[in-house]
C-alpha atoms as one frame of an Amber mdcrd trajectory, in Angstrom:
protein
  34.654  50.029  76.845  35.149  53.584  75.411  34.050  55.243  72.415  37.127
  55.658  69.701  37.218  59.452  71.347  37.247  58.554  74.390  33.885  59.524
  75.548  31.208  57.640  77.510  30.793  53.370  77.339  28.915  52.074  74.842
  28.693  49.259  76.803  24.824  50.433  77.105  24.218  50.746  73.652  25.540
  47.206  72.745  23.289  45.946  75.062  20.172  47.601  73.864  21.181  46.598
  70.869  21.693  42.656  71.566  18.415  42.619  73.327  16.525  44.094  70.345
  18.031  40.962  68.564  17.121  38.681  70.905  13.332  40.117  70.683  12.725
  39.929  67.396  12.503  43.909  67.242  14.233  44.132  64.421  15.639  41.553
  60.984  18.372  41.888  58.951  18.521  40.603  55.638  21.162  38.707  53.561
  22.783  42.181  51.680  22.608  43.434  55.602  23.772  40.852  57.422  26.981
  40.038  54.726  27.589  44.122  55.541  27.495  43.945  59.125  29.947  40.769
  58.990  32.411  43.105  56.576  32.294  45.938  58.736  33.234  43.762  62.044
  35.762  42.494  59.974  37.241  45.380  59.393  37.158  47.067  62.980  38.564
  43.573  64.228  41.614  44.186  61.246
């Protein structure tokens, strides 16, 4: 994968990212988690 300007994969950063889920290191509330679902929306639109 490459960023929108065609720099480095953020393959690396989705990962860290899923594994910080998958820890517990971090929570998302409702009013955060119905923003993250827009915004994937969106970039999948």
């Amino acid at each position: 994968m490459r960023d929108s300007d065609g720099g480095g994969s953020i393959a690396p950063d989705i990962s860290h990212f899923l594994g910080a889920a998958q820890s517990g290191g971090f929570a998302v509330n409702e009013r955060g988690g119905q923003a993250l679902l827009t915004a994937i929306r969106n970039m999948i639109d």
